[in-house]
C-alpha cells in the first residue's frame, strides 16, 4: 500500500520493517478537558488505517497512544477550578476512553500515562546532556538545536526562518531562541519530580520520544498525528530521538489535515467550537465516522451540521438496503441463480477490488466509501427484478458491504433497533452513576449498580472506564 510520508513529502510504498508487525505511534490527548471535534479526526482516521492493515493486509498493528497527564494546560485548569491535577487527569482520561468506546474506536494496544514514565524521561534528558545535545540553565534543561544537523527536516523549515519565528519567544537564558525545553523547573504548587537539575517536570516533546521508544523500539514504522503537530512537536521529537538513538526515529510520518468550523478556524472564544460528546448526543457514532471519513484525511475538513446531516442520509441509504434485504422472507424451495443474478454476483468482485485500490492509495476513504455506495446502487437496481433464486447473491452483497465497512467502522449497526438503544441507555446510566460518584452520592450510585445487577447486567469499572455486560 502507498502512504504519504510527510518526511519525504511523497507517497511511498509501505510495509512494516519486519514484514509482520506495524509499530505505530499516535500522539494522544492531553487530559485537561473533554475532546473537541477537531481531536476526533486523528482518532477516527488512524483507527481506520489500523483496522484496514489488520483486516486486509494481514499485518499485526501495535498501536501505542500516550495519555498526557502532566502539562501546562492541566496545571492551569487545576488552578482555575481548584481540582487537583490528578483528579482532573483521571476524570478526562476516563472520558477519553468512554468516547473511544462510543465511537467504536479500537483501544490502543498500549496507552501509557506520562506520569508513569518520568524516570525514563529524566534518563533520556541525561543522555542528551552527556552527548552535548542539551544543556541545563537555572533548573531548566534545553535541547541545543545547533547540535542537530538535520533539524527542520520534517517541517521543511529552514533554520533562518525558524529563528525569525522564534525571536519573540527568545529569552536570555537560552543559547539560541530555537532551543526547546526538555525539563522545566517546578514553580510552587506544581506537580514535580526530583531530577539531577532539581525539582521539576519533563516537557511534552520528551514524553512521546520516551514512550514510543519504550513500547515500540528505536525505529517506528509510523508516527502519526494532526498536521498542527509537525512543528514544533514532531520536529522536536525527531531531534531528540535521533540524537540518542543514532537511527531514523520513524520510517513514515502521517499527518491529518485540520478541521475548520463552518469555514472559520475553530476557536472557543469565537463560539466556533463543539465538544465531541455534544455532537454524539445528536448523531450516532457511524454518522460521525462517515462524516470524517468522507473527506481525504490529508485535506482540511470543514465541520458543519449540514455535513453531518448529509452523512446521516448517505448512511441511512446503506442501512435501509441492508435491513430490507434481511427482512425479506427466505424462498421456501431452493431455486437456481438466474443469469442476471450470476452477472450481479460476479460484479461484486470488481467493487471489492476498487475499494482495495482506494484504501491502498494513501487511505483514500472517499474512494472506498464511493465503491461501497456503488454496490448499494447496483444492488438496489438488481433487487427490483431479482428472482427468488438470486437471494444468495443479495445476501453476498450485504456481507460484502459489511466486510468493506468494517475498517471504517461503518455499516455494522442497524438503523434502529434494540441493540443501539440498549447501549445508549446503558451509557446514560453509567454516566449518571459517574456523576453521582463525583458528587459523593455513593448510596444512589450503588443503587444504580445493584438494580442493574438484579436485572442481570453487570457494571465493571476498568482503567478504561465503566463497561457493562449481561
Ligand atoms: Zn507526541
XYZ file of C-alpha atoms and ligand atoms in Angstrom:
471
model
C 0.000 0.000 0.000
C 1.075 3.582 -0.575
C 1.148 6.172 2.204
C 2.048 9.838 2.031
C 5.144 10.420 4.115
C 5.499 13.948 5.471
C 9.241 13.353 5.804
C 9.750 12.989 2.051
C 6.550 14.781 1.021
C 5.761 11.858 -1.308
C 3.613 8.797 -1.444
C 5.782 5.763 -0.786
C 5.193 2.020 -0.703
C 4.554 0.969 2.861
C 5.111 -2.367 4.570
C 6.250 -2.947 8.145
C 10.003 -3.186 8.539
C 9.834 -6.760 9.836
C 7.159 -7.727 7.307
C 4.675 -8.604 10.034
C 4.117 -6.085 12.807
C 3.365 -2.413 12.212
C 4.837 -0.336 15.024
C 2.597 2.686 15.112
C 2.560 5.621 17.498
C -0.166 8.263 17.517
C 0.135 11.306 19.775
C -2.641 11.089 22.338
C -4.820 13.513 24.276
C -3.851 15.981 26.971
C -6.444 15.096 29.564
C -7.415 18.533 30.832
C -10.847 18.804 29.189
C -13.307 16.834 27.061
C -12.202 16.307 23.461
C -13.464 18.720 20.834
C -14.475 17.781 17.311
C -11.021 18.601 15.916
C -9.482 15.981 18.220
C -11.735 13.308 16.717
C -10.196 13.384 13.274
C -6.873 11.648 14.001
C -8.655 9.166 16.269
C -11.085 8.096 13.537
C -8.656 8.286 10.614
C -5.823 6.342 12.207
C -8.284 3.816 13.657
C -9.429 3.166 10.072
C -5.815 2.780 8.926
C -5.033 0.363 11.726
C -8.130 -1.730 11.117
C -7.566 -1.838 7.379
C -3.996 -3.034 7.881
C -5.153 -5.723 10.285
C -8.171 -6.960 8.336
C -6.991 -6.618 4.759
C -3.184 -6.518 4.762
C -2.668 -9.317 7.246
C -0.355 -7.303 9.475
C -0.484 -7.023 13.230
C -0.576 -3.410 14.389
C 0.955 -2.424 17.697
C -0.814 0.867 18.242
C 0.586 2.965 21.055
C -1.056 6.205 22.106
C 0.087 8.202 25.100
C -2.091 9.962 27.640
C -0.545 13.319 28.561
C -1.432 13.698 32.208
C 1.191 16.306 33.102
C 1.140 19.501 31.158
C 0.804 23.282 31.434
C -2.850 23.121 30.380
C -3.681 20.676 33.153
C -1.887 22.811 35.708
C -3.698 25.946 34.528
C -7.050 24.177 34.602
C -6.358 22.860 38.067
C -5.551 26.383 39.269
C -8.791 27.688 37.679
C -11.075 25.021 39.071
C -9.411 24.142 42.356
C -9.493 20.455 41.347
C -6.182 18.649 41.908
C -4.247 17.804 38.731
C -4.509 14.047 39.390
C -8.296 14.176 39.791
C -8.682 16.215 36.591
C -6.431 13.826 34.696
C -8.373 10.834 35.942
C -11.725 12.335 35.045
C -10.718 13.268 31.496
C -8.785 10.046 30.915
C -11.987 8.145 31.734
C -13.950 10.469 29.453
C -11.439 9.839 26.655
C -11.758 6.054 26.837
C -15.512 6.301 27.105
C -15.503 8.389 23.920
C -13.361 5.790 22.104
C -15.932 3.201 23.119
C -18.869 5.330 21.944
C -17.190 5.888 18.571
C -16.286 2.205 18.171
C -12.621 3.136 18.014
C -10.394 0.225 18.935
C -8.451 0.812 22.081
C -4.721 1.293 21.627
C -2.577 -1.775 22.213
C -0.980 0.299 24.946
C -1.924 3.690 26.420
C 0.983 4.719 28.628
C 0.458 7.631 31.017
C 3.209 10.240 31.022
C 3.353 10.370 34.833
C 4.265 6.668 34.951
C 7.383 7.274 32.861
C 9.071 10.345 34.285
C 12.168 8.328 35.280
C 12.638 7.302 31.632
C 12.291 10.918 30.523
C 14.915 12.038 33.043
C 17.363 9.417 31.811
C 16.788 10.414 28.177
C 17.488 14.054 29.051
C 20.619 12.999 30.939
C 21.900 11.167 27.872
C 21.205 14.217 25.702
C 23.187 16.376 28.131
C 26.075 13.859 28.157
C 26.193 13.802 24.366
C 26.221 17.596 24.103
C 22.681 17.857 22.694
C 21.258 19.569 25.755
C 22.281 21.973 28.490
C 20.927 22.982 31.897
C 20.184 26.581 32.809
C 18.669 27.736 36.086
C 16.877 24.453 36.817
C 15.603 24.082 33.225
C 17.145 21.900 30.543
C 17.089 22.891 26.862
C 17.752 20.996 23.669
C 20.601 22.523 21.689
C 19.136 22.821 18.191
C 22.501 23.887 16.742
C 23.873 20.415 17.601
C 21.276 18.715 15.409
C 22.412 18.983 11.779
C 19.109 17.770 10.353
C 16.815 19.911 12.490
C 13.918 21.100 10.329
C 13.845 18.087 8.002
C 10.244 17.127 8.792
C 8.625 20.541 8.669
C 10.892 21.761 5.857
C 11.524 24.936 7.826
C 14.992 26.256 7.389
C 16.863 27.387 10.476
C 16.772 31.066 9.484
C 13.008 31.030 9.012
C 12.543 29.380 12.349
C 14.807 31.848 14.016
C 12.702 34.710 12.713
C 9.569 32.981 14.028
C 11.046 32.207 17.399
C 12.503 35.639 18.040
C 9.520 36.766 20.070
C 9.999 33.826 22.385
C 13.729 34.426 22.738
C 14.979 34.550 26.259
C 18.275 35.498 27.813
C 18.562 32.054 29.308
C 18.673 30.032 26.101
C 21.756 29.836 23.894
C 19.517 30.104 20.847
C 15.853 31.148 20.614
C 15.093 27.862 18.795
C 16.277 25.718 21.688
C 13.310 23.989 23.272
C 12.586 22.914 26.825
C 13.233 19.341 27.883
C 12.860 19.875 31.614
C 11.074 22.673 33.453
C 11.960 23.752 36.965
C 8.932 23.457 39.279
C 7.046 26.528 40.361
C 5.345 26.464 43.787
C 2.261 24.255 43.858
C 3.013 22.438 40.573
C 3.438 18.675 40.246
C 7.157 17.914 40.470
C 9.744 15.159 40.387
C 13.343 15.033 41.641
C 15.997 15.213 38.968
C 19.721 15.938 38.576
C 18.661 19.548 37.793
C 16.433 19.972 40.837
C 12.674 19.529 41.196
C 10.636 19.934 38.054
C 8.832 18.119 35.269
C 9.592 16.946 31.754
C 8.378 18.767 28.641
C 5.778 17.306 26.286
C 8.184 16.758 23.377
C 10.282 14.406 25.501
C 7.272 12.390 26.630
C 6.407 10.990 23.188
C 10.035 10.120 22.406
C 10.398 8.092 25.592
C 7.021 6.370 25.371
C 7.291 5.437 21.712
C 10.829 4.086 22.078
C 9.950 2.195 25.227
C 6.939 0.406 23.740
C 7.942 0.163 20.086
C 11.729 0.281 19.882
C 14.256 2.619 18.262
C 12.608 2.861 14.840
C 8.851 3.143 14.411
C 7.059 2.196 11.210
C 4.534 5.021 11.533
C 4.333 8.087 13.699
C 1.062 9.951 13.260
C -0.936 12.926 14.446
C -2.572 16.143 13.350
C -0.668 18.409 10.958
C -0.542 21.051 13.702
C 1.959 18.753 15.432
C 4.521 18.754 12.596
C 6.177 21.807 14.036
C 7.399 22.075 16.664
C 6.245 18.863 18.377
C 7.273 16.212 15.860
C 10.328 18.106 14.683
C 11.483 18.245 18.290
C 10.716 14.572 18.821
C 12.891 13.598 15.852
C 15.768 15.777 17.038
C 15.827 14.092 20.453
C 15.199 10.518 19.323
C 17.825 10.579 16.591
C 20.333 12.292 18.881
C 20.125 9.431 21.412
C 19.222 6.558 19.099
C 21.520 7.336 16.183
C 18.894 5.747 13.882
C 15.899 7.108 11.958
C 13.148 7.661 14.535
C 10.185 6.808 12.330
C 10.100 5.498 8.756
C 6.771 7.162 7.951
C 5.181 10.317 9.327
C 1.449 10.659 8.691
C -0.473 13.844 9.374
C -4.166 14.564 9.086
C -5.451 17.924 7.887
C -7.131 20.227 10.353
C -10.760 20.953 10.996
C -12.432 24.264 10.397
C -15.812 25.194 11.795
C -18.302 26.347 9.154
C -15.425 27.914 7.248
C -13.636 29.525 10.202
C -10.805 28.450 12.396
C -12.155 26.630 15.409
C -11.977 28.840 18.475
C -13.636 28.640 21.838
C -13.611 32.398 22.284
C -15.399 32.977 18.957
C -18.018 30.351 19.720
C -16.794 28.273 16.741
C -16.414 25.254 18.888
C -18.079 21.968 19.734
C -17.310 19.194 22.153
C -17.272 15.720 20.642
C -19.690 14.375 23.227
C -22.276 17.058 22.409
C -22.159 16.109 18.738
C -22.543 12.447 19.713
C -25.706 13.266 21.595
C -27.313 14.296 18.322
C -25.633 11.999 15.801
C -24.763 8.347 16.213
C -21.216 7.043 16.045
C -21.463 5.739 12.495
C -22.793 9.068 11.227
C -19.884 10.892 12.835
C -17.378 8.397 11.418
C -18.991 8.610 7.984
C -18.688 12.395 8.065
C -14.983 12.332 8.981
C -14.104 9.588 6.508
C -15.981 11.244 3.624
C -13.047 13.537 3.083
C -9.449 12.501 2.443
C -7.563 12.604 5.729
C -4.838 14.942 4.483
C -7.253 17.620 3.264
C -8.745 20.247 5.529
C -12.227 19.313 6.723
C -14.965 21.818 7.337
C -17.224 20.813 10.184
C -20.865 21.699 9.712
C -24.241 20.498 10.852
C -25.274 20.164 7.177
C -22.292 17.922 6.526
C -23.362 15.624 9.340
C -26.947 15.546 8.103
C -25.692 14.583 4.642
C -23.599 11.817 6.182
C -26.670 10.630 8.073
C -28.663 10.392 4.834
C -25.900 8.590 2.963
C -25.548 6.136 5.809
C -29.309 5.601 6.027
C -29.373 4.605 2.353
C -26.948 1.757 3.054
C -28.652 0.682 6.270
C -32.061 0.656 4.618
C -30.795 -1.630 1.885
C -29.280 -3.993 4.430
C -32.395 -4.042 6.610
C -34.773 -4.534 3.697
C -32.864 -7.439 2.205
C -32.540 -9.037 5.607
C -36.234 -8.784 6.304
C -37.283 -10.358 3.002
C -38.542 -13.902 3.523
C -36.328 -16.800 2.544
C -37.680 -18.694 -0.503
C -39.297 -21.974 0.563
C -37.630 -24.025 -2.155
C -34.082 -23.909 -3.422
C -34.035 -22.234 -6.828
C -31.083 -21.755 -9.167
C -29.371 -18.397 -9.607
C -30.727 -16.537 -12.640
C -28.246 -15.458 -15.376
C -28.745 -11.849 -14.213
C -28.077 -12.970 -10.638
C -24.859 -14.622 -11.785
C -23.710 -11.437 -13.510
C -24.597 -9.394 -10.417
C -22.656 -11.746 -8.125
C -19.628 -11.516 -10.415
C -19.753 -7.695 -10.401
C -19.272 -7.643 -6.635
C -15.647 -8.726 -7.017
C -14.904 -5.677 -9.173
C -16.314 -3.340 -6.491
C -14.233 -5.053 -3.854
C -11.125 -4.524 -5.971
C -11.984 -0.829 -6.368
C -12.354 -0.464 -2.621
C -8.988 -2.129 -2.001
C -7.272 0.041 -4.610
C -8.677 3.178 -2.964
C -7.648 2.169 0.551
C -4.203 1.147 -0.688
C -3.825 4.591 -2.238
C -2.908 6.585 0.852
C -6.048 5.576 2.739
C -8.436 7.084 0.227
C -11.564 6.532 2.283
C -13.516 8.789 -0.067
C -12.960 6.359 -2.942
C -13.571 3.410 -0.622
C -16.936 4.768 0.523
C -17.725 5.541 -3.131
C -17.105 1.895 -4.031
C -19.441 0.772 -1.241
C -22.167 3.206 -2.288
C -21.813 1.875 -5.845
C -22.513 -1.646 -4.527
C -25.660 -0.273 -2.890
C -26.809 1.406 -6.125
C -26.234 -1.709 -8.148
C -27.882 -3.943 -5.562
C -30.940 -1.714 -5.441
C -31.207 -1.778 -9.259
C -30.854 -5.531 -9.341
C -33.294 -6.211 -6.494
C -36.194 -4.768 -8.453
C -36.049 -7.668 -10.903
C -34.320 -10.355 -8.839
C -35.709 -13.917 -8.988
C -36.203 -15.940 -5.760
C -33.085 -17.952 -6.618
C -30.995 -14.744 -6.559
C -31.367 -14.299 -2.817
C -27.886 -15.707 -2.024
C -26.356 -13.087 -4.323
C -28.229 -10.321 -2.475
C -27.037 -11.689 0.840
C -23.494 -11.732 -0.543
C -23.874 -8.047 -1.377
C -24.816 -7.277 2.241
C -21.935 -9.361 3.535
C -19.557 -7.502 1.241
C -20.814 -4.063 2.337
C -20.306 -5.060 5.947
C -16.880 -6.546 5.293
C -15.663 -3.414 3.491
C -17.298 -1.139 6.040
C -15.629 -2.804 8.993
C -12.248 -0.971 8.895
C -14.163 2.288 8.523
C -16.396 1.378 11.477
C -19.425 1.718 9.186
C -22.494 -0.387 8.338
C -22.088 -2.648 11.339
C -25.213 -1.358 13.071
C -28.864 -1.314 12.116
C -30.662 1.956 11.609
C -32.806 1.443 14.671
C -33.449 -1.424 16.941
C -32.940 -2.679 20.420
C -29.162 -3.068 20.245
C -28.398 0.598 19.592
C -30.904 1.940 22.072
C -29.856 -0.555 24.719
C -26.266 0.630 24.544
C -27.298 4.292 24.564
C -29.450 3.735 27.633
C -26.637 1.919 29.372
C -24.206 4.765 28.610
C -26.757 7.138 30.096
C -26.977 5.140 33.322
C -23.196 4.718 33.506
C -22.655 8.469 33.051
C -25.329 9.221 35.651
C -23.661 6.881 38.125
C -20.270 8.510 37.466
C -21.764 11.952 38.143
C -23.287 10.724 41.381
C -19.955 9.303 42.486
C -18.236 12.579 41.678
C -20.774 14.271 43.926
C -20.088 11.629 46.580
C -23.665 10.348 46.365
C -22.412 6.820 46.804
C -25.686 5.339 48.055
C -27.548 6.391 44.892
C -24.648 5.355 42.661
C -24.610 1.923 44.287
C -28.347 1.636 43.906
C -27.998 2.026 40.129
C -25.368 -0.712 40.079
C -27.387 -3.033 42.341
C -30.645 -2.633 40.478
C -28.903 -3.306 37.178
C -27.336 -6.374 38.779
C -30.841 -7.535 39.734
C -31.705 -7.307 36.019
C -28.677 -9.445 35.176
C -26.484 -6.528 33.997
C -23.021 -6.224 35.492
C -21.125 -2.927 35.614
C -17.383 -3.225 35.752
C -15.068 -0.292 36.449
C -11.880 -0.694 34.420
C -8.881 1.516 33.794
C -10.553 2.466 30.526
C -13.868 3.439 32.094
C -17.001 1.542 33.087
C -18.202 -1.271 30.866
C -21.377 -3.324 31.049
C -22.047 -6.974 30.396
C -25.062 -9.238 30.655
Zn 3.547 13.402 20.579
